[in-house]
Coordinates of C-alpha atoms in Angstrom, one line a residue:
X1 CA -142.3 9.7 -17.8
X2 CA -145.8 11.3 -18.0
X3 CA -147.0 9.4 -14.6
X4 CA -143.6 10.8 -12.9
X5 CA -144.5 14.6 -14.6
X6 CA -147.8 14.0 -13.4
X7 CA -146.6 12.8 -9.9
X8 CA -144.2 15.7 -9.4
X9 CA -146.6 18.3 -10.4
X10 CA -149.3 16.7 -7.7
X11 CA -146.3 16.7 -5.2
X12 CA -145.0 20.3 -6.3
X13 CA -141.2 18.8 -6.0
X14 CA -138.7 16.8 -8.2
X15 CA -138.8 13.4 -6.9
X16 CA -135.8 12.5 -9.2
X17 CA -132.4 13.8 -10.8
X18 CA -129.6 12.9 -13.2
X19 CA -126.7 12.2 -12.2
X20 CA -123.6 10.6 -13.8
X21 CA -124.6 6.9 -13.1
X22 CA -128.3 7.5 -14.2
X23 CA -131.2 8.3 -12.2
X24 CA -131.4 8.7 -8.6
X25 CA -134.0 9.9 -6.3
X26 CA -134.5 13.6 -4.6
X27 CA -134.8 14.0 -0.8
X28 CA -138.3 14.2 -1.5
X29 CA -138.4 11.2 -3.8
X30 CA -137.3 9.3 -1.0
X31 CA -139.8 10.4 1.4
X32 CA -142.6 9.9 -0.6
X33 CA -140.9 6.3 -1.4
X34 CA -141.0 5.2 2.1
X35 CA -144.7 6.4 2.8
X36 CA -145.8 4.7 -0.3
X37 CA -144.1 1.5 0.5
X38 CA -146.1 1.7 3.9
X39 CA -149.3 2.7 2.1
X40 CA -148.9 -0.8 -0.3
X41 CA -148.7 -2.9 2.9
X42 CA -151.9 -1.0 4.7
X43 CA -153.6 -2.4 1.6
X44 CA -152.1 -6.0 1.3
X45 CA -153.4 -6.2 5.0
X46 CA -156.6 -4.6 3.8
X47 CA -157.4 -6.8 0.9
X48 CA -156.8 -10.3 2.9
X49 CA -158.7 -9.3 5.9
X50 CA -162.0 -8.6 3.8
X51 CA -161.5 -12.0 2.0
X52 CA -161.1 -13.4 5.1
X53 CA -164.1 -12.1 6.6
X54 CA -166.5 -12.2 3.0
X55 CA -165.2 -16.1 2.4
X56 CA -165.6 -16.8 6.1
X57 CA -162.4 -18.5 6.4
X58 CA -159.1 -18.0 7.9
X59 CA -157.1 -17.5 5.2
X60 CA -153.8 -17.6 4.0
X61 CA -150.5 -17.6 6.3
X62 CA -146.6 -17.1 5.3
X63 CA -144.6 -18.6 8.1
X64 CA -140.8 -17.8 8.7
X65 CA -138.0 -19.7 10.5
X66 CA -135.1 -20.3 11.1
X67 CA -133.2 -23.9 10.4
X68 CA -132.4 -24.7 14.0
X69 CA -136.7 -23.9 14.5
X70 CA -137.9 -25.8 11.3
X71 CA -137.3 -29.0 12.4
X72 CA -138.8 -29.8 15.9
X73 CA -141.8 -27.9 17.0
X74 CA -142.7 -25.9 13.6
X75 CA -144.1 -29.0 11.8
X76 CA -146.3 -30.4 14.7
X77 CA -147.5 -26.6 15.1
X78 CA -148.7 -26.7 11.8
X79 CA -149.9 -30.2 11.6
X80 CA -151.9 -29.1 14.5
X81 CA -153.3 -26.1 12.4
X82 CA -154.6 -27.5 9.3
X83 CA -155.9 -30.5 11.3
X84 CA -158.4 -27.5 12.8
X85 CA -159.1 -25.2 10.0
X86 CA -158.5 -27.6 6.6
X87 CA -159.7 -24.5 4.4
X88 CA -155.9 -23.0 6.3
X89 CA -153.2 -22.7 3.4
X90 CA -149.3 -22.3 4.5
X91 CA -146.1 -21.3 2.8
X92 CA -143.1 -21.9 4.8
X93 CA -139.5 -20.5 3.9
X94 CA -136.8 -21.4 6.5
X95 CA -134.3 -18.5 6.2
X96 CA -131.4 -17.6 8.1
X97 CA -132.1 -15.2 11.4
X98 CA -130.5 -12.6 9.6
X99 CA -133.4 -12.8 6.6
X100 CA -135.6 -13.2 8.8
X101 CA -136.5 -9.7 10.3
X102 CA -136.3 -7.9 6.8
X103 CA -138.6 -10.6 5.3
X104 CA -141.1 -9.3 7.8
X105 CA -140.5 -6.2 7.6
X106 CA -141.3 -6.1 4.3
X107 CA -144.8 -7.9 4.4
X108 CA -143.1 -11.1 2.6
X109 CA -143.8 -13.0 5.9
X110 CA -146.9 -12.6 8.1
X111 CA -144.9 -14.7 11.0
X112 CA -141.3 -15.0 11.2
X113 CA -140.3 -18.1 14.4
X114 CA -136.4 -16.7 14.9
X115 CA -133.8 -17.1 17.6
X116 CA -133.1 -13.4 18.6
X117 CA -131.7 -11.3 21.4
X118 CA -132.5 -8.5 23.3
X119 CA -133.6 -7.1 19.7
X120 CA -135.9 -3.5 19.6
X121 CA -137.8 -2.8 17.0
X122 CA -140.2 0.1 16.6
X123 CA -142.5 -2.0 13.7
X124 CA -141.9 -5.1 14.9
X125 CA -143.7 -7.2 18.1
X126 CA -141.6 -9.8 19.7
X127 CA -143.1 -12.5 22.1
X128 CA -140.5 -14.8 23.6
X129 CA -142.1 -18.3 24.4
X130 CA -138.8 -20.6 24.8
X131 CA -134.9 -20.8 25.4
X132 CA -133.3 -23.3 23.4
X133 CA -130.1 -25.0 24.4
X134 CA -127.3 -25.4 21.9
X135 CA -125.1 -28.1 22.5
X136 CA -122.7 -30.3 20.9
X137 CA -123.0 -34.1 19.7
X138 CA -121.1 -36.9 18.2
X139 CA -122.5 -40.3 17.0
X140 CA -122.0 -43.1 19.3
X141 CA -119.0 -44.2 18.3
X142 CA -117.0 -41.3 18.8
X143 CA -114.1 -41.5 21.1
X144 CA -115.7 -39.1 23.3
X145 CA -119.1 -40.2 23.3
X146 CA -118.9 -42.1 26.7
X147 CA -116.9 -39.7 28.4
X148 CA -119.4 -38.4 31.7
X149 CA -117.2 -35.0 31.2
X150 CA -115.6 -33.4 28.1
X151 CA -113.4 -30.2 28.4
X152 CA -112.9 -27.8 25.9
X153 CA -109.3 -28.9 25.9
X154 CA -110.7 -32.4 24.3
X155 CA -112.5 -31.0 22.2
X156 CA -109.2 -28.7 20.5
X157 CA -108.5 -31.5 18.4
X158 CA -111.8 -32.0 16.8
X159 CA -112.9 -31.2 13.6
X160 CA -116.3 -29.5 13.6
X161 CA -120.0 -29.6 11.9
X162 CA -121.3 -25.5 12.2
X163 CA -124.3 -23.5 10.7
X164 CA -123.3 -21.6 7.0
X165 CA -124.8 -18.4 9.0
X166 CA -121.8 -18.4 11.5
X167 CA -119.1 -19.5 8.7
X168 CA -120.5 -16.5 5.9
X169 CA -120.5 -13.6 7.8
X170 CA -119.1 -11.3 10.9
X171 CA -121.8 -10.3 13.4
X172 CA -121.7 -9.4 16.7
X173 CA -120.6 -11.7 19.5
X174 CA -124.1 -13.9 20.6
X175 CA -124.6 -16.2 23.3
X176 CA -123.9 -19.2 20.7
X177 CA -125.7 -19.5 17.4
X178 CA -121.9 -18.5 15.2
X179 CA -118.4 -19.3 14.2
X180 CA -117.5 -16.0 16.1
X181 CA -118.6 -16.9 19.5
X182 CA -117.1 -20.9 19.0
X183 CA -113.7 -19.2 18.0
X184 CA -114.2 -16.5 21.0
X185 CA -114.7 -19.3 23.6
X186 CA -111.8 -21.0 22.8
X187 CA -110.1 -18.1 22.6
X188 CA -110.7 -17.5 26.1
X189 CA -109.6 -20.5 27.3
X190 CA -105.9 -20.2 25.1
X191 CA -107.0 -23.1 22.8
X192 CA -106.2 -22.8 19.1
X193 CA -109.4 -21.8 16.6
X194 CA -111.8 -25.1 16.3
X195 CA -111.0 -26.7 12.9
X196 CA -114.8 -26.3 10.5
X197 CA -114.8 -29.0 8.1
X198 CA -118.5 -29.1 7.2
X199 CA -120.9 -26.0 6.9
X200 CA -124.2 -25.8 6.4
X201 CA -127.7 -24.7 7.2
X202 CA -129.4 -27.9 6.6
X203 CA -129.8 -30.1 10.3
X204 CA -131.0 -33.0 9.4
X205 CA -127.9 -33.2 7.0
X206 CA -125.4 -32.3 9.5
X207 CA -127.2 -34.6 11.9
X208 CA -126.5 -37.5 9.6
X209 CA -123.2 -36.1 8.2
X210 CA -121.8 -36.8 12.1
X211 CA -123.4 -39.5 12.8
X212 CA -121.7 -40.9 9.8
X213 CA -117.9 -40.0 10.8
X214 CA -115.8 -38.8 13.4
X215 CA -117.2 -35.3 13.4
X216 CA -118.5 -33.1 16.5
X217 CA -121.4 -30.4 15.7
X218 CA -123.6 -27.9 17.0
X219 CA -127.1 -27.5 17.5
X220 CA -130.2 -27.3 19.7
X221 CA -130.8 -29.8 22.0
X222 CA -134.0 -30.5 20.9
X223 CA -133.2 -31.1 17.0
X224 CA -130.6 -33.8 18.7
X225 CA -133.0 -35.6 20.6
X226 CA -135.5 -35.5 18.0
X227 CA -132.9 -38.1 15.7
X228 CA -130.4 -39.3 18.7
X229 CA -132.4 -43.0 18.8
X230 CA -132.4 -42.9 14.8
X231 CA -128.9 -41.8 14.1
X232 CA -127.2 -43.2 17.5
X233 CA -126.1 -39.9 18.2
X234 CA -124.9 -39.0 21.7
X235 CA -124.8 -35.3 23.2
X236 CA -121.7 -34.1 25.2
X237 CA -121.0 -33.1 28.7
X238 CA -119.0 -30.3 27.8
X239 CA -118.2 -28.3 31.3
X240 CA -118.1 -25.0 31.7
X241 CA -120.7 -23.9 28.8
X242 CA -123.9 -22.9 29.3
X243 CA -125.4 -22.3 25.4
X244 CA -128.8 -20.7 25.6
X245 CA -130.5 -18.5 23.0
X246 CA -134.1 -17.2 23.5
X247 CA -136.6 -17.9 20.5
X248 CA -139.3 -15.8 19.6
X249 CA -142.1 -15.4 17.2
X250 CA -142.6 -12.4 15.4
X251 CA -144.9 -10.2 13.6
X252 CA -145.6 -6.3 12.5
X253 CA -147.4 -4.1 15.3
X254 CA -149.6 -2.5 12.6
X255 CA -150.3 -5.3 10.8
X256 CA -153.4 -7.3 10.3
X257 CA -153.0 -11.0 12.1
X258 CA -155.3 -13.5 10.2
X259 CA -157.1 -15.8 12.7
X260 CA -155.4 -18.3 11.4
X261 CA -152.3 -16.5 12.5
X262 CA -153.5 -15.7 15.9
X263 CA -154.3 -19.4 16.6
X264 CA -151.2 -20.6 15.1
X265 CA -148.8 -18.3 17.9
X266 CA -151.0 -19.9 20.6
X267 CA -150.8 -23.6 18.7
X268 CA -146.7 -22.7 18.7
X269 CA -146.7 -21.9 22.0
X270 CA -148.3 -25.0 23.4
X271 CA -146.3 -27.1 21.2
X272 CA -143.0 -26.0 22.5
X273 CA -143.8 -25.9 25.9
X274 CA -145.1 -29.7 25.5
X275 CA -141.8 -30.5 24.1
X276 CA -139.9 -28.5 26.9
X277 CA -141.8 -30.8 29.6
X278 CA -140.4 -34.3 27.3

């Protein structure tokens, strides 16, 4: 109470009130709330650039991605990393796109790896470095898996493996990436909604989930390929669909970027564009 007297005096404006269901902030409160949040991050950003410059090292780096993007390209990135700077420590959280951004925002992440669209950001800096593919799979012994063409018609019957993102909420209508834009193409073509009988963020345990049963899924091409020799998994000529969704790493305009972090975008970079070329 006396640092919030204090605070208001210095400020010369309430910065709270009472209301019925306790205590809320003014107008002004909520001004100086937002500047102070900004003035916390300046000096997060502060504080680990002079360690990294007085210890000579590169630091430490909080990376961000998405499922689809945690399981091809971001480990070798990072594998490549610590192999170059060992004194380099990493936490990675893999988050749904939606977290993703806010995470960032907030100075919880200092690199967020995220399939996005034509997103805009004032705070934010997007670089685009690849387009992945979504596509849908079987395992080998599914009755469609040596079909050289699959329509959407064949696929009406199916029962599906999806991402918890798409199933949980209602977003906007995407290239591909949700239940929304599944149900909307097969709306289009006068097919009844796909039947979702397993959901969840985890790819590896979808992966194995379908090449276990008679289930077809969705997800990059690249996660697929990665476990298709492993899993005998096969990937299906659906016509008509073109599924591409750009991905991009992220990171705050203002914000300090570690060297560390600097060389892991490039170390990102060159990674997925070596797995592009395979």
């Amino acid at each position: 109470s006396m640092s919030l007297r204090r605070l208001e005096k210095s400020a010369q404006a309430k910065l709270v009130k009472r209301t019925p269901k306790g205590v809320e902030l003014t107008a002004v409160g909520a001004a100086l709330l937002s500047h102070v949040s900004k003035l916390r991050l300046a000096r997060d950003d502060l504080a680990r650039e002079v360690a990294d410059l007085a210890h000579g090292r590169a630091g430490h780096l909080r990376i961000g991605a998405s499922p689809s993007n945690s399981e091809v390209f971001l480990p070798e990135a990072c594998s490549t990393l610590l192999m170059e700077a060992p004194k380099v420590t990493l936490n990675v959280a893999v988050l749904d796109n939606d977290a993703l951004l806010p995470a960032l925002r907030k100075g919880e992440l200092d690199i967020a790896v995220t399939h996005t669209q034509q997103l805009r950001l004032p705070d934010v800096t997007l670089e685009r470095f690849r387009e992945d593919e979504f596509v849908v799979y079987c395992a080998a012994s599914h009755r469609l898996a040596k079909r050289k063409s699959v329509t959407l018609h064949d696929l009406a019957q199916e029962r599906w493996a999806i991402a918890a993102a798409g199933a949980a909420r209602d977003r906007p209508v995407i290239p591909f990436g949700s239940l929304l834009s599944l149900r909307r193409v097969f709306e289009e073509r006068g097919l009844p909604a796909p039947r979702i009988t397993l959901v969840s963020d985890l790819v590896m345990f979808k992966l194995r989930a379908v090449a276990g049963s008679d289930l077809v899924g969705v997800t990059v091409k690249a996660n697929v390929h990665a476990a298709a020799a492993q899993l005998r998994l096969k990937i299906l000529p659906v016509k008509g669909l073109d599924w591409l969704r750009p991905v991009a790493v992220a990171y705050r305009k203002d914000a300090y970027l570690s060297p560390a972090a600097r060389r892991f975008i490039e170390i990102l970079k060159a990674t997925a564009r070596g797995i592009s070329r395979n």
